[in-house]
Coordinates of C-alpha atoms in Angstrom, one line a residue:
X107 CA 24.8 47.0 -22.4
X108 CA 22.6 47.8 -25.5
X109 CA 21.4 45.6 -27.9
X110 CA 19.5 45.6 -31.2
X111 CA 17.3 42.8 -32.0
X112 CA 18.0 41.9 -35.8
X113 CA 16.4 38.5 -37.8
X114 CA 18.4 38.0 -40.3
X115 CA 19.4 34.5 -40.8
X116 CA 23.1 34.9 -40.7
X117 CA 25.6 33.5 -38.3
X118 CA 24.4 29.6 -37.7
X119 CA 27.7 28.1 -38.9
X120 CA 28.6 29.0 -35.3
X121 CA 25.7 27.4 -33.8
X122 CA 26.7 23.9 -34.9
X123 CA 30.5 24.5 -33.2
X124 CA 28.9 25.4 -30.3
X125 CA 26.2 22.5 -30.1
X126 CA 29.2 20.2 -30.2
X127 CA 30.9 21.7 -27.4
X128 CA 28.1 22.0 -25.7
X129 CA 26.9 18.3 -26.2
X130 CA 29.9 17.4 -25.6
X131 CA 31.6 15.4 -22.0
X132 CA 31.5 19.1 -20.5
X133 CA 32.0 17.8 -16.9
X134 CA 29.5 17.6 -14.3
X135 CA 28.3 15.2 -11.5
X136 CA 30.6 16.1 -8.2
X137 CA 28.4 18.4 -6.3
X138 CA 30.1 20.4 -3.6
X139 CA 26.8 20.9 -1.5
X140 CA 26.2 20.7 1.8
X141 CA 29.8 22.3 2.7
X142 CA 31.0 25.5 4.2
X143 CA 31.1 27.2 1.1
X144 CA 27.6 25.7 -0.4
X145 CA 25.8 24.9 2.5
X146 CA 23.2 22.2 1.7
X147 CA 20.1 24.8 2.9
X148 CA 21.2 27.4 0.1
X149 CA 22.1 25.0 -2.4
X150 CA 20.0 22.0 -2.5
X151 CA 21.2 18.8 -4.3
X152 CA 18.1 18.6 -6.1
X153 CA 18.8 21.7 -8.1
X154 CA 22.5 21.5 -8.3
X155 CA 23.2 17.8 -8.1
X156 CA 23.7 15.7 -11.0
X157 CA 24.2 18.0 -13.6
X158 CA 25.9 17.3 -16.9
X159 CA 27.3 18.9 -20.1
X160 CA 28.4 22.5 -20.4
X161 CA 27.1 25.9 -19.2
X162 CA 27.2 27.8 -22.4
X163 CA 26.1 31.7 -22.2
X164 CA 25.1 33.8 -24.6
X165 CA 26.8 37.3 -23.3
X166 CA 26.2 40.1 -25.0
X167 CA 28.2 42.3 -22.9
X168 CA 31.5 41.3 -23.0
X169 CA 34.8 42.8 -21.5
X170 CA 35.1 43.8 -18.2
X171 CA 31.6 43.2 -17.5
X172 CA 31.3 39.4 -18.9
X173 CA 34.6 38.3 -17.3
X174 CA 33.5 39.5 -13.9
X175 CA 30.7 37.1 -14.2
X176 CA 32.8 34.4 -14.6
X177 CA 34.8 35.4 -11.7
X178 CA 31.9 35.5 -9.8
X179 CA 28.4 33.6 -10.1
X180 CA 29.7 31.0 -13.1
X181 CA 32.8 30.7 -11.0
X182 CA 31.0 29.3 -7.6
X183 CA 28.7 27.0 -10.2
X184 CA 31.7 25.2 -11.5
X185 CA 33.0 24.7 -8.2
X186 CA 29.5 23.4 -6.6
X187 CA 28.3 21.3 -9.2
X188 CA 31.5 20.5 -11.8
X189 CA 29.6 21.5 -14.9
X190 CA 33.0 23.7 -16.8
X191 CA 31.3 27.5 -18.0
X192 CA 31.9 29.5 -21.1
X193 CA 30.3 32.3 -23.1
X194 CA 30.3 33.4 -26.4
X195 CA 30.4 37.1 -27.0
X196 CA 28.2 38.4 -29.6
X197 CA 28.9 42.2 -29.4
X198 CA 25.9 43.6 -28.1
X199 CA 23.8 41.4 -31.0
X200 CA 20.8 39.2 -30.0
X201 CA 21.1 37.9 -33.5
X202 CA 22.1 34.5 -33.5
X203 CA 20.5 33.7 -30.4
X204 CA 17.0 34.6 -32.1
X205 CA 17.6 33.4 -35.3
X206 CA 18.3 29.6 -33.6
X207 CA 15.4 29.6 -31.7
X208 CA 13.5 30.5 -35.0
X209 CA 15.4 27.7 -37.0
X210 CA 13.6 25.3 -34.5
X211 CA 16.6 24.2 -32.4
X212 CA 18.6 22.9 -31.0
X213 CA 19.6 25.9 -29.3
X214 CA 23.8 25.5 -28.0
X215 CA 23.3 28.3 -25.2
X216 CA 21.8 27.0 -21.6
X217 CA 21.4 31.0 -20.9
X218 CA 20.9 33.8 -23.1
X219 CA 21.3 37.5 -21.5
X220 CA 19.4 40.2 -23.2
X221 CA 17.4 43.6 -22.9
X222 CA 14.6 45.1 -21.2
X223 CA 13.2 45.2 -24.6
X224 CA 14.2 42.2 -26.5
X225 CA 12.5 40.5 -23.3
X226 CA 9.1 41.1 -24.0
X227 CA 9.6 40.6 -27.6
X228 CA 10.4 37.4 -27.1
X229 CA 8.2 36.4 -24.5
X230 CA 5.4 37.7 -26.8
X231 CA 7.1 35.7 -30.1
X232 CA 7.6 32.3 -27.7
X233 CA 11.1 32.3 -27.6
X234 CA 11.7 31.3 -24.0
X235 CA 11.3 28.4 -21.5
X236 CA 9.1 29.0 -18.5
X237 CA 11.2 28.9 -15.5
X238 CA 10.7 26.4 -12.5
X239 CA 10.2 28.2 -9.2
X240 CA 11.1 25.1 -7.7
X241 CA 14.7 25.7 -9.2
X242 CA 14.6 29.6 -9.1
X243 CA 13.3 31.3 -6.0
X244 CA 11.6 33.6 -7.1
X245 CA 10.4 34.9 -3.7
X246 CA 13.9 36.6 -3.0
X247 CA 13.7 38.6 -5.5
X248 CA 12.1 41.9 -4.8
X249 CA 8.7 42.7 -6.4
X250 CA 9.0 42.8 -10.7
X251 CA 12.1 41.5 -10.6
X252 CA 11.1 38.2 -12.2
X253 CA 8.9 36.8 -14.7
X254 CA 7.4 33.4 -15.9
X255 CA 10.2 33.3 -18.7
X256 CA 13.4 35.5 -16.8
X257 CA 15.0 37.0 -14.2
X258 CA 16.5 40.6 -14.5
X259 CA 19.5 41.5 -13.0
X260 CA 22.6 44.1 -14.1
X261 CA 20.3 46.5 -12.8
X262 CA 21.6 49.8 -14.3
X263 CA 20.6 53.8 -14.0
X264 CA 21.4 56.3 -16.6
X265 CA 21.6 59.6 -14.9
X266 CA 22.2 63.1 -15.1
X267 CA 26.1 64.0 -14.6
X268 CA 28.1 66.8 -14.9
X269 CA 31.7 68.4 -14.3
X270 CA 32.0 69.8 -11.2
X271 CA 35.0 72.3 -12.1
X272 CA 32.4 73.6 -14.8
X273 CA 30.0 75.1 -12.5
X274 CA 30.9 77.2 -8.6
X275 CA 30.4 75.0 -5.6
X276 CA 26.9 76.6 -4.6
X277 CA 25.4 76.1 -8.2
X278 CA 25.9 72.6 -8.5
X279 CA 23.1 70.6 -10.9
X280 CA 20.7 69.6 -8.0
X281 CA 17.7 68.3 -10.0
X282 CA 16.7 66.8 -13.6
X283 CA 15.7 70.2 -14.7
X284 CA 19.5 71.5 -14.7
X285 CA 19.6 69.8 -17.8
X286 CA 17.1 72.5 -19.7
X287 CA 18.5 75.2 -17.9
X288 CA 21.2 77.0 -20.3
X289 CA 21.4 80.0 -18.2
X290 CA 21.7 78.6 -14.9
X291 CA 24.1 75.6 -16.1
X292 CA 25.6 77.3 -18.9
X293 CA 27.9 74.7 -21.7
X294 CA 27.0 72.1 -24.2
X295 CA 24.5 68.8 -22.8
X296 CA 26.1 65.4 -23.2
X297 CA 23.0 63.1 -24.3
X298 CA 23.3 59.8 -25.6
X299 CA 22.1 59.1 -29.1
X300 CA 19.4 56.4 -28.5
X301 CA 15.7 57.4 -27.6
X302 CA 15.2 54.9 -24.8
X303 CA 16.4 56.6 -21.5
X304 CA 16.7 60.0 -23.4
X305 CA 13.2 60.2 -24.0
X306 CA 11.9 59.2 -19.9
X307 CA 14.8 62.0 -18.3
X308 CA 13.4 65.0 -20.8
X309 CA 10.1 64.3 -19.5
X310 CA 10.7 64.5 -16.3
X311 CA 13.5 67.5 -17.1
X312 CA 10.2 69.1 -18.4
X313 CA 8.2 68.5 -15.3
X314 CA 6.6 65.2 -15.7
X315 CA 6.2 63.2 -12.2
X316 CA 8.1 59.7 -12.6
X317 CA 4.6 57.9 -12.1
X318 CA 3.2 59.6 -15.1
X319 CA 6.1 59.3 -17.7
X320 CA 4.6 56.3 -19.1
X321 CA 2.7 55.8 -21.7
X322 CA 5.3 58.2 -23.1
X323 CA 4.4 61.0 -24.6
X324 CA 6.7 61.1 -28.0
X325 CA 5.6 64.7 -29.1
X326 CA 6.5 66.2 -25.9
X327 CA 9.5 64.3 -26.1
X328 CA 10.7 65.5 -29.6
X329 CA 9.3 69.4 -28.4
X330 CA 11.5 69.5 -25.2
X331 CA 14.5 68.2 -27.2
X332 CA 14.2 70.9 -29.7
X333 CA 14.4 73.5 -27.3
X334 CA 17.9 72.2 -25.9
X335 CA 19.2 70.9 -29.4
X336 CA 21.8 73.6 -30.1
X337 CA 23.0 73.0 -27.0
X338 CA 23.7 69.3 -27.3
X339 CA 26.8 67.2 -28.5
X340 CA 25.6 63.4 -28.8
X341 CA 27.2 60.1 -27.9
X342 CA 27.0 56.6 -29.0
X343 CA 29.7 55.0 -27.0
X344 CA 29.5 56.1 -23.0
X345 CA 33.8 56.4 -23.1
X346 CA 33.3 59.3 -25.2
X347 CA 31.0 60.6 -23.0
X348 CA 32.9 61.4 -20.3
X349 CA 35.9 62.1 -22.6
X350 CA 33.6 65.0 -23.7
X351 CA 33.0 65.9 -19.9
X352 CA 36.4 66.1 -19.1
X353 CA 37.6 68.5 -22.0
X354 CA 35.1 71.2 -21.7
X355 CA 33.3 70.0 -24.9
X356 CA 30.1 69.3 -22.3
X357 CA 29.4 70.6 -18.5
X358 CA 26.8 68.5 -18.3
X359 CA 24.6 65.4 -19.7
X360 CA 23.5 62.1 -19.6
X361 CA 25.2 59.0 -18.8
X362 CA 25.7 55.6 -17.2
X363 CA 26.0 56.0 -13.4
X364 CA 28.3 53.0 -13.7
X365 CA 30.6 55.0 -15.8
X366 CA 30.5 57.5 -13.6
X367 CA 31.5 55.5 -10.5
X368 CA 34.8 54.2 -12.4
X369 CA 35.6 57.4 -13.3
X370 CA 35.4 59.5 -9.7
X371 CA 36.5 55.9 -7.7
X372 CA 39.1 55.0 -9.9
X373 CA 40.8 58.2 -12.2
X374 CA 39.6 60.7 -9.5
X375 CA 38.1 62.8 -12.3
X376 CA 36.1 65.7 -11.5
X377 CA 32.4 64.4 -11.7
X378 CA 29.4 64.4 -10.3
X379 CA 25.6 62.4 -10.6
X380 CA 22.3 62.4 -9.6
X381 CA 19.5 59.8 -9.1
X382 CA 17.1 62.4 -9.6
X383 CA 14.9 61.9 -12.8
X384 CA 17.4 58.9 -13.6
X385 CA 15.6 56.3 -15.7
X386 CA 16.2 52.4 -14.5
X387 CA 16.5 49.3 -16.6
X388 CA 18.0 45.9 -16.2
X389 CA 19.0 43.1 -18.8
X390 CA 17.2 39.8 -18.5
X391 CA 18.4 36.0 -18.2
X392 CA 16.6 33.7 -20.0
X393 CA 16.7 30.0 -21.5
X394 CA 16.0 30.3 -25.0
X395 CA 13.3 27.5 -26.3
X396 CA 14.6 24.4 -27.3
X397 CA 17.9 24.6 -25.3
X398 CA 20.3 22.5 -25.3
X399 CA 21.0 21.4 -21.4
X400 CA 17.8 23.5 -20.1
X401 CA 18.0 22.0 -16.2
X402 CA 21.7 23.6 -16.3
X403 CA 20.8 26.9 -17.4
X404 CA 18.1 26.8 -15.2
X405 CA 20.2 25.6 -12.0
X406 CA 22.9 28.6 -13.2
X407 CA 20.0 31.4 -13.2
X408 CA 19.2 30.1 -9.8
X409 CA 22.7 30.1 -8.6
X410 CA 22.8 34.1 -9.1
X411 CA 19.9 34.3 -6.9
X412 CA 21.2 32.2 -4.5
X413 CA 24.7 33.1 -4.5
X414 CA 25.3 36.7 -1.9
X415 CA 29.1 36.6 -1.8
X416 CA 29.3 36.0 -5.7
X417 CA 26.5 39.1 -6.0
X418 CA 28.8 41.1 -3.9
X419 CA 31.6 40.7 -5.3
X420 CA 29.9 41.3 -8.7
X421 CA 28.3 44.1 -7.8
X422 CA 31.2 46.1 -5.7
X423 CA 33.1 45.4 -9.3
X424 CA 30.3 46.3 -11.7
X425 CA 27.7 48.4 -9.5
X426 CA 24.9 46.4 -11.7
X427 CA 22.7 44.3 -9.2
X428 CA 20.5 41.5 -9.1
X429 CA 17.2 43.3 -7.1
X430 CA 17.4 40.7 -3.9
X431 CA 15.4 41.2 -0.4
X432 CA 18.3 39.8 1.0
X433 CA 20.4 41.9 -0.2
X434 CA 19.4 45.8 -0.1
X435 CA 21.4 48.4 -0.7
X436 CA 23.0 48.7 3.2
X437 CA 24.1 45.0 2.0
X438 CA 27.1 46.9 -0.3
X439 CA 30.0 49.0 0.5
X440 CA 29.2 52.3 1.3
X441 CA 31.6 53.0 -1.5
X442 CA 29.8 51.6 -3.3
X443 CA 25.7 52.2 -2.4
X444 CA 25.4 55.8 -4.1
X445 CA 26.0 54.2 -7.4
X446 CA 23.4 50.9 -7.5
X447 CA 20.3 51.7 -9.3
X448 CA 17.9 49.9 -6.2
X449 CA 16.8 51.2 -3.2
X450 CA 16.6 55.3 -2.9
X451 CA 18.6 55.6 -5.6
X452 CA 15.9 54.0 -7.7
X453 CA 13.3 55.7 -6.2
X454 CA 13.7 59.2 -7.1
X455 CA 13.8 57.9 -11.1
X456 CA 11.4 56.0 -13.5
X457 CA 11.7 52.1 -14.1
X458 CA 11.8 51.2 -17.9
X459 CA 8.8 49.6 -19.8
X460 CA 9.8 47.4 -21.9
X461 CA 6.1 46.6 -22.8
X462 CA 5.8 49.9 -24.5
X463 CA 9.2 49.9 -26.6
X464 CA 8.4 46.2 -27.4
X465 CA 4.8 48.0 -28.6
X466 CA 7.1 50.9 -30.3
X467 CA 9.3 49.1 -32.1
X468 CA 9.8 51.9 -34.6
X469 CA 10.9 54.8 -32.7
X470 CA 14.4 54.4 -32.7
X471 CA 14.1 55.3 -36.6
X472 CA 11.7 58.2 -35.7
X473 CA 14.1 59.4 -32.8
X474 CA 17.0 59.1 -36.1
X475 CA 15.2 61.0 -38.4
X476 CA 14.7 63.9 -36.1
X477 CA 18.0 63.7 -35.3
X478 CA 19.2 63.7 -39.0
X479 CA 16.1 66.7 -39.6
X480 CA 17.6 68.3 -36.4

């Protein structure tokens, strides 16, 4: 779910392709409302009637993850208001999306999912349309949820996990400072090889209270990791992660709790999380500036808002949320609950600032050159 936000002017041959398709007769204009399925209350013809073209979305996530969204929210919009969906996958890259929106339009994608980070970089640079809240409604959408220019939603936690066969059933890891403690929790620390998320659990591993992690404070940061670097194997793909967990080349470390939920619900695999200390963040949907078909990637943000049985189905797939008020955590399986980063899961962590990394945008290569020094 990373991305790295890169202007280099490459990749605009696709940009044209795109355009066409998305100019193109794409469908639209039968609207389903005021039906069982869209009842006329929760989908109102003024948002979702007369719609043409395409829904065209830039998704950076791809795979499992991108598919089930087309299964899900883009699957119900096709059916209510005809307008056909698609996506390009970019690979994690905010690149092209950017670099268009730089170029001065036109822009091919209605929607354009991206990071915490890349967010407020581009809300500082100008690169979004401000959203209607007569299309979006914002009010169901808990507190901080949503912005002038986006809405988050893939709501995520990255959390402290370990193998349970590693340590005896009355020493399991019950707080963020297992991860310091070598003696008590003996074995090599999993952490992922990116400073964002690293940097907010050592804190509060070191004894910083989640209201006071930020602004964070990088020295103590890069101090607390020397003390545990001899101990630590790093990751830059999560798979590998808990590939490491499961051959004794970590007992525990830091990961996804999404990952972690496939692998005790699904394999059965000998793991274990906690919320404590986790560090929250969430990707953003936006419409880039001078989009092509704006009202339709508008009317598709507000569909995921409006949508429950699309969010839960999503969500019991995916475990990343949308942060509703009609839809808190009891709303999910209870399969399903422990893993979602809202509620009292999200409480015992820190929520991401993506002010202060768009502020820092630097310390990734600072966190690199430590780790190359290191």
């Amino acid at each position: 779910m990373k991305m790295k936000l890169k202007l280099a002017a490459a990749g605009l041959a696709a940009v044209a392709l795109a355009l066409t398709s998305a100019c193109g007769g794409g469908g639209g204009g039968k609207f389903a409302g005021d039906s069982a399925q869209f009842p006329a209350a929760q989908y109102p013809k003024s948002v979702f009637g007369n719609l043409h073209g395409q829904l065209l979305w830039y998704d950076t996530s791809g795979g499992t993850i991108g598919q089930a969204r087309e299964d899900s929210y883009f699957k119900d919009f096709t059916a209510l208001t005809g307008v056909k969906s698609s996506r390009e996958f970019t690979d994690g890259e905010t690149t092209k999306l950017f670099n268009a929106v730089q170029q001065g339009g036109p822009v091919p994608w209605n929607i354009g999912q991206i990071t915490n980070s890349d967010f407020y970089i581009a809300k500082a640079k100008g690169w979004l349309e401000p959203l209607d809240p007569k299309v979006i409604p914002m009010g169901d959408l808990n507190p901080g949820q949503a912005d002038k220019y986006g809405v988050r939603h893939d709501i995520y936690g990255t959390v402290m996990f370990w193998n349970t066969k590693a340590f005896p059933k009355n020493k399991q890891p019950k707080d963020i400072s297992a991860l310091l403690d070598t003696k008590n929790y003996p074995g090599k620390r999993c952490f992922p090889q990116t400073f964002e998320g690293l940097a907010e659990i050592m804190l509060q591993a070191d004894g910083v209270k989640p209201a006071d992690v930020y602004p964070l404070d990088t020295a103590r940061v890069f101090k607390t990791l020397d003390t545990i670097k001899r101990d630590t194997v790093w990751w830059n793909q999560a798979d590998v992660a808990t590939a490491n967990m499961l051959n004794g080349e970590c007992t525990i470390g830091i990961t996804y709790a999404g990952r972690v939920y496939g692998a005790v619900t699904k394999n059965h695999y000998p793991l274990n999380a906690s919320w404590n200390g986790s560090y929250i963040s969430a990707s953003w949907y936006v419409v880039p500036k001078g989009a092509t078909g704006p009202t339709v990637g508008q009317a598709a943000i507000s569909m995921v808002v409006r949508d429950k049985s699309a969010n839960l189905k999503y969500v019991t797939d995916t475990t990343y949320p949308v942060d509703l008020k009609t839809m808190p955590l009891s709303s999910y399986p209870a399969s399903v609950q422990r893993w979602l980063a809202i509620g009292k899961n999200a409480a015992q962590g820190v929520q991401t600032d993506g002010n202060w990394y768009a502020q820092h945008p630097d310390i990734q290569v600072q966190f690199q050159n430590w780790l190359v020094k290191s």
